[in-house]
PDB file of C-alpha atoms in Angstrom:
ATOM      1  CA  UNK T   1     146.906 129.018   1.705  1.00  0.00           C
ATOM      2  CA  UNK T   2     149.268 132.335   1.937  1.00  0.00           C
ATOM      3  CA  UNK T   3     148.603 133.195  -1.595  1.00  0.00           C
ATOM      4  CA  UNK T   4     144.296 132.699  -1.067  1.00  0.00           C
ATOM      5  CA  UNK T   5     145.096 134.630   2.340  1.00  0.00           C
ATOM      6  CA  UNK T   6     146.826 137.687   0.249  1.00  0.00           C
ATOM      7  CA  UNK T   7     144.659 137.697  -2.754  1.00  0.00           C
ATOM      8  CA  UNK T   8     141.603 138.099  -0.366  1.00  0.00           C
ATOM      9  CA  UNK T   9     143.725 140.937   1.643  1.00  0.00           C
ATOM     10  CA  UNK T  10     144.272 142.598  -2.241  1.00  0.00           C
ATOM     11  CA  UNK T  11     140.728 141.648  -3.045  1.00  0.00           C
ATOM     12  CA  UNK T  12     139.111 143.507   0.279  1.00  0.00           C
ATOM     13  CA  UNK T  13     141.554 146.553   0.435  1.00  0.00           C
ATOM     14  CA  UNK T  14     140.599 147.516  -3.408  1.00  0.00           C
ATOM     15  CA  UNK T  15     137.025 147.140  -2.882  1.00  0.00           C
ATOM     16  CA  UNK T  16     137.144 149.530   0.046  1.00  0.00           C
ATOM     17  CA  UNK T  17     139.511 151.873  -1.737  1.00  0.00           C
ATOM     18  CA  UNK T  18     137.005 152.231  -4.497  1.00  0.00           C
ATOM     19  CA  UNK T  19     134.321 152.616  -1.968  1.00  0.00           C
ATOM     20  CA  UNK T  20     135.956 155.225  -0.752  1.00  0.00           C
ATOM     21  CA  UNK T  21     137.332 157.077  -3.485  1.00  0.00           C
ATOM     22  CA  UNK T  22     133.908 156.942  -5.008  1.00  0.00           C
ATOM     23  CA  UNK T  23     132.167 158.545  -1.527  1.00  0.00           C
ATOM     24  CA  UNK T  24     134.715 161.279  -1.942  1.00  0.00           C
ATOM     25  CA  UNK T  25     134.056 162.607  -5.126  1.00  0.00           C
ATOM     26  CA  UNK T  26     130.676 162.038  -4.490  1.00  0.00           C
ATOM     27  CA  UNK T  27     131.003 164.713  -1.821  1.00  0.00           C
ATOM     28  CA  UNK T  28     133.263 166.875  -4.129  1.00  0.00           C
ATOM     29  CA  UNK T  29     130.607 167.485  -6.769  1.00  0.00           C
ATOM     30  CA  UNK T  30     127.498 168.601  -4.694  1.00  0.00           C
ATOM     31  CA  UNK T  31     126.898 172.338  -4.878  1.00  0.00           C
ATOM     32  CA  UNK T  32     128.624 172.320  -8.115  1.00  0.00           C
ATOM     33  CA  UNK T  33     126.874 174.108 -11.764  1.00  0.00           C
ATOM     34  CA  UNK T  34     126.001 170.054 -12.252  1.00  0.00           C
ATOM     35  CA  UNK T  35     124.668 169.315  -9.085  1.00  0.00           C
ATOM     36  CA  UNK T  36     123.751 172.776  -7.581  1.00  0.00           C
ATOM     37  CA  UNK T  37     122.301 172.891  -3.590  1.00  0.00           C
ATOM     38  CA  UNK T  38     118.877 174.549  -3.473  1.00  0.00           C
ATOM     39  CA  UNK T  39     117.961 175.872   0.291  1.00  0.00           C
ATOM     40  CA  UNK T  40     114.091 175.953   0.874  1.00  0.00           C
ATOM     41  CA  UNK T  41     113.980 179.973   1.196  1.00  0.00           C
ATOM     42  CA  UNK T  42     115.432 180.339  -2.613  1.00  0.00           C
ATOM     43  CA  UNK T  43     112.217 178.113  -3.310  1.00  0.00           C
ATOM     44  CA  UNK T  44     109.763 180.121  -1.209  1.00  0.00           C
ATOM     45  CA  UNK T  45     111.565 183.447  -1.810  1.00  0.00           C
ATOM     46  CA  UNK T  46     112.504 183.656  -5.172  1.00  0.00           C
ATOM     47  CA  UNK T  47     111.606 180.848  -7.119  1.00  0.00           C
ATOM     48  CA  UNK T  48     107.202 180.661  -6.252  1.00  0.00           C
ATOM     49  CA  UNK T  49     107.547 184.432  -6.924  1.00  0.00           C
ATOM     50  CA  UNK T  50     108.513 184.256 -10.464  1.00  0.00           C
ATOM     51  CA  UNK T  51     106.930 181.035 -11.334  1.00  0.00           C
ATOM     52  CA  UNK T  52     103.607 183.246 -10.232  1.00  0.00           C
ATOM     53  CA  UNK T  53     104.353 186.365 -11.943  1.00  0.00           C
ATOM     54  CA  UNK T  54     105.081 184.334 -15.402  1.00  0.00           C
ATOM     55  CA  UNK T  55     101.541 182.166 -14.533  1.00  0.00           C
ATOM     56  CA  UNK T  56      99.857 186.267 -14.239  1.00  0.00           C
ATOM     57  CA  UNK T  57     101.684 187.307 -16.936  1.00  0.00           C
ATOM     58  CA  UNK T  58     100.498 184.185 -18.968  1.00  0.00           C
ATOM     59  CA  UNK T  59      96.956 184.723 -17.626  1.00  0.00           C
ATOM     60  CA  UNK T  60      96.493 188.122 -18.844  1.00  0.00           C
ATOM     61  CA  UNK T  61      98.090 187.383 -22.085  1.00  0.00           C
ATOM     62  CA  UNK T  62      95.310 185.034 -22.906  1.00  0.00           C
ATOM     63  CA  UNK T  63      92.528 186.941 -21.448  1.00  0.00           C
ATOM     64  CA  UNK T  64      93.851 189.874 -23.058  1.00  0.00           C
ATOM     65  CA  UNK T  65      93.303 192.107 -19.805  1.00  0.00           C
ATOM     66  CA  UNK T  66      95.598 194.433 -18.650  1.00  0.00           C
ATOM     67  CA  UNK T  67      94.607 196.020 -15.249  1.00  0.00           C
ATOM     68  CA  UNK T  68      95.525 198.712 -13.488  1.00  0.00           C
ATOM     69  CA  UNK T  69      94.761 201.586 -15.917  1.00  0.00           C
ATOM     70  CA  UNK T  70      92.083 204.268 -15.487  1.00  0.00           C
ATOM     71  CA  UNK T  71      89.234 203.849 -17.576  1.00  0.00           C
ATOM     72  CA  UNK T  72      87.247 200.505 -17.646  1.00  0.00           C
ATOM     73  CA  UNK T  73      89.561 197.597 -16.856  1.00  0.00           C
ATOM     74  CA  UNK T  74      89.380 194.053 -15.573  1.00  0.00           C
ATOM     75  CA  UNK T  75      91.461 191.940 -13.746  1.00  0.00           C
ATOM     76  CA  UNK T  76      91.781 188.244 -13.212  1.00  0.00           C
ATOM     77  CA  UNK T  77      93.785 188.047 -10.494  1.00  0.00           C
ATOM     78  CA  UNK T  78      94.782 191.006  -7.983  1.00  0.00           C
ATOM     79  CA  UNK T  79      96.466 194.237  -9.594  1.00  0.00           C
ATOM     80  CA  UNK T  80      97.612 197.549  -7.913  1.00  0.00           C
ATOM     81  CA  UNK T  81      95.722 200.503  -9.228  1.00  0.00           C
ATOM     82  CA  UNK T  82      97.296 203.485  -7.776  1.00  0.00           C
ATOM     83  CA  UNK T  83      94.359 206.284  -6.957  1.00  0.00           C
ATOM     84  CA  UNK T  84      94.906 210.034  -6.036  1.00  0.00           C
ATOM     85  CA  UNK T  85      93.195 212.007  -3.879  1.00  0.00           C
ATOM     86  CA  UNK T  86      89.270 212.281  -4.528  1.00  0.00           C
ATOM     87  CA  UNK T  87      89.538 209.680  -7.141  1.00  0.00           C
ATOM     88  CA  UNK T  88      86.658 206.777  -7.146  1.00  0.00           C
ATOM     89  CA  UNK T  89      87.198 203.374  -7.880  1.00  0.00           C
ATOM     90  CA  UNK T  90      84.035 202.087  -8.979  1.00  0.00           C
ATOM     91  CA  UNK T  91      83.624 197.921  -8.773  1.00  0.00           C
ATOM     92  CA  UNK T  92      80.936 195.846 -11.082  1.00  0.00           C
ATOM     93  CA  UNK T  93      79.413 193.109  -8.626  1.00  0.00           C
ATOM     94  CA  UNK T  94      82.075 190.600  -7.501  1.00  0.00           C
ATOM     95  CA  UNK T  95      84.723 193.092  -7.708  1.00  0.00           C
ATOM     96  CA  UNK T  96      86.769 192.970  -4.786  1.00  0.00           C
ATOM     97  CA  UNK T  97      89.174 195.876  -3.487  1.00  0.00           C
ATOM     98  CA  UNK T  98      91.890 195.928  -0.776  1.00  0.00           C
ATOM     99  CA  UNK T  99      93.508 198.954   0.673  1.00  0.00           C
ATOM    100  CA  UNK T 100      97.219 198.638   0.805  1.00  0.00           C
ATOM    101  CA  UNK T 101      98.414 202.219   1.502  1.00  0.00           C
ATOM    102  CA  UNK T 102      96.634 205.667   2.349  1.00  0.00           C
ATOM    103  CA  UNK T 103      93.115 205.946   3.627  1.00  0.00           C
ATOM    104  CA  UNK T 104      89.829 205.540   1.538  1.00  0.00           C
ATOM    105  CA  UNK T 105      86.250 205.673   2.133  1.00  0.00           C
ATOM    106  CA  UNK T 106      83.226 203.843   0.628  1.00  0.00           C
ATOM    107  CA  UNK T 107      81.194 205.489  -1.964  1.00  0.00           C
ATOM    108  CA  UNK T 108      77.607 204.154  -2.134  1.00  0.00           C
ATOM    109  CA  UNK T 109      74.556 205.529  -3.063  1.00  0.00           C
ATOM    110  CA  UNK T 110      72.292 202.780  -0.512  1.00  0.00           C
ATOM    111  CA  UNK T 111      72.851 200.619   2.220  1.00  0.00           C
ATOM    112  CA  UNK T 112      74.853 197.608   2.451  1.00  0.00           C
ATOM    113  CA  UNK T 113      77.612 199.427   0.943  1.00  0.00           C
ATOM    114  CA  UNK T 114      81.475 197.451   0.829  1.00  0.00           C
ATOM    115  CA  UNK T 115      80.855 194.180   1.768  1.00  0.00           C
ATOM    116  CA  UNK T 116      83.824 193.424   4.638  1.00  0.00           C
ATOM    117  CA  UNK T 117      85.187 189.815   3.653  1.00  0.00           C
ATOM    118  CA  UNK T 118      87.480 189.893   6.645  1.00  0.00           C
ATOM    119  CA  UNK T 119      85.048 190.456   9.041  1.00  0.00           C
ATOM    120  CA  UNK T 120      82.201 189.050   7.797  1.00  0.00           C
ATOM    121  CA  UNK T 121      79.894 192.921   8.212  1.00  0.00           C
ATOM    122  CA  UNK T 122      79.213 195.474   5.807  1.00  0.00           C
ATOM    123  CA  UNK T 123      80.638 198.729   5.189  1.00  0.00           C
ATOM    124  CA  UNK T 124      78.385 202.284   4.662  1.00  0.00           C
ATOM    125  CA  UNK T 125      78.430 205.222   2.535  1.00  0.00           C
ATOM    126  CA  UNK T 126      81.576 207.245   3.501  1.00  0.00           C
ATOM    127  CA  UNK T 127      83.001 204.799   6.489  1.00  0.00           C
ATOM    128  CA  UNK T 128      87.335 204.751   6.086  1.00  0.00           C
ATOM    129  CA  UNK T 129      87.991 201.114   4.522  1.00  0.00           C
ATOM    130  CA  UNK T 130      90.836 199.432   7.251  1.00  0.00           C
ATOM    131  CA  UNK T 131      94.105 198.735   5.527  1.00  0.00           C
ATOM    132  CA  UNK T 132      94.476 194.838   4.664  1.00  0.00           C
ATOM    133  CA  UNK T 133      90.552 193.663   5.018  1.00  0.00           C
ATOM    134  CA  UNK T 134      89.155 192.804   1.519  1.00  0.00           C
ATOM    135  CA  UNK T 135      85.642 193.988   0.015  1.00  0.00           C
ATOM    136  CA  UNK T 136      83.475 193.524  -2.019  1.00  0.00           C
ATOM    137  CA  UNK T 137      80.995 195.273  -4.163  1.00  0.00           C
ATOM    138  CA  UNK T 138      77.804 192.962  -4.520  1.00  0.00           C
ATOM    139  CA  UNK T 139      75.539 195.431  -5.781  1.00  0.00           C
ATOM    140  CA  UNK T 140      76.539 198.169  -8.905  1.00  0.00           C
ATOM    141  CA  UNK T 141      77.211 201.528  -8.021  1.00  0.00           C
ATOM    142  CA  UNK T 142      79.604 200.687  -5.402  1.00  0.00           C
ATOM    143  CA  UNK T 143      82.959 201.624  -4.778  1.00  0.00           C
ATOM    144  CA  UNK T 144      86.159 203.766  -2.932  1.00  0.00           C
ATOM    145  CA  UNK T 145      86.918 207.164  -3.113  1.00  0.00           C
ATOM    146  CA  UNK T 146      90.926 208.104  -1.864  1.00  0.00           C
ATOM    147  CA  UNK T 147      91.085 210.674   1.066  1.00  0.00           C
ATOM    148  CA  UNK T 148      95.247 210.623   0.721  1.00  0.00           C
ATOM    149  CA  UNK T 149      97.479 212.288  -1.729  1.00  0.00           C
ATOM    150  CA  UNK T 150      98.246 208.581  -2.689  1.00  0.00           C
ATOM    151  CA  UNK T 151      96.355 205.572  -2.612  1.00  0.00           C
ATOM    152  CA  UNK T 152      97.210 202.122  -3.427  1.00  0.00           C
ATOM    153  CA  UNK T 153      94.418 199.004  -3.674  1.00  0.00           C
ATOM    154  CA  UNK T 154      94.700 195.750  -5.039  1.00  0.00           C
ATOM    155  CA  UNK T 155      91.811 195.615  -7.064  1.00  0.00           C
ATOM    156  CA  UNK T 156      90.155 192.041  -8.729  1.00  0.00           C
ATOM    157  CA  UNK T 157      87.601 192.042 -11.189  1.00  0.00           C
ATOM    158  CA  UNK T 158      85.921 194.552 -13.542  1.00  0.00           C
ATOM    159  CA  UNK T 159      86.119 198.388 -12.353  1.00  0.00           C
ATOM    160  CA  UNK T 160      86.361 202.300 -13.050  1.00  0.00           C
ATOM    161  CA  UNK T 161      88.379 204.998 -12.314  1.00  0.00           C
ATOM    162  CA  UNK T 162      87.014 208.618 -12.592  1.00  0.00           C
TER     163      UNK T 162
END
């Protein structure tokens, strides 16, 4: 009966050893080259970004567009075009312009002009575009002229410079 008594004793006290010998290096190896920690803001901050700018890269690639040159250009998803003063950007319908930095005012040569997608009204011949709101040309002939030394727009879709 001592000997069954010990051998369970032995029997329990090596089981919970290895229990806890395994928990330890368990804890040891996270945030290790093999097990590495992640944090949600290296996903959201770094990680989305370049996954995107490979999937634009990819995109353009295949479409063979390259936007934001003056001249006739085209652009699948959003691209900075940098304009100087007096410059016009001219949009084919369904091209769609945001104003990121400077001021800008719509060119058109007959009512509606810019479409406003943010709020849902229309834009005329030489009204200043507001910073952030998107437009839209739905009609040819349509587009922004910059009134800064330097203007930046995110521009999407087919379009001029001149």
């Amino acid at each position: 009966m001592k000997k069954d008594r010990w051998l369970l004793r032995a029997t329990v006290l090596l089981v919970l050893s290895a229990a806890l010998m395994s928990g330890a290096s368990l804890a040891a190896e996270a945030g290790t080259a093999q097990d590495p920690l992640v944090t949600l803001s290296y996903l959201n901050d770094t990680f989305f970004n370049s996954i995107m700018q490979r999937v634009d890269q990819k995109i353009a690639q295949q479409t063979g567009q390259a936007g934001g040159a003056s001249g006739g250009s085209s652009a699948a998803s959003f691209t900075v075009v940098t304009l100087l003063e007096g410059q016009t950007l001219t949009g084919d319908i369904g091209c769609e312009v945001m104003l990121r930095v400077g001021s800008a005012v719509c060119v058109s040569p007959s009512e509606p002009g810019l479409i406003d997608e943010t709020t849902a009204s229309t834009l005329s011949n030489g009204a200043s575009l507001a910073q952030n709101h998107l437009y839209m040309m739905t009609i040819e002939g349509r587009g922004v002229r910059a009134t800064a030394t330097t203007v930046k727009v995110l521009v999407r879709g087919s379009y001029t410079v001149a």
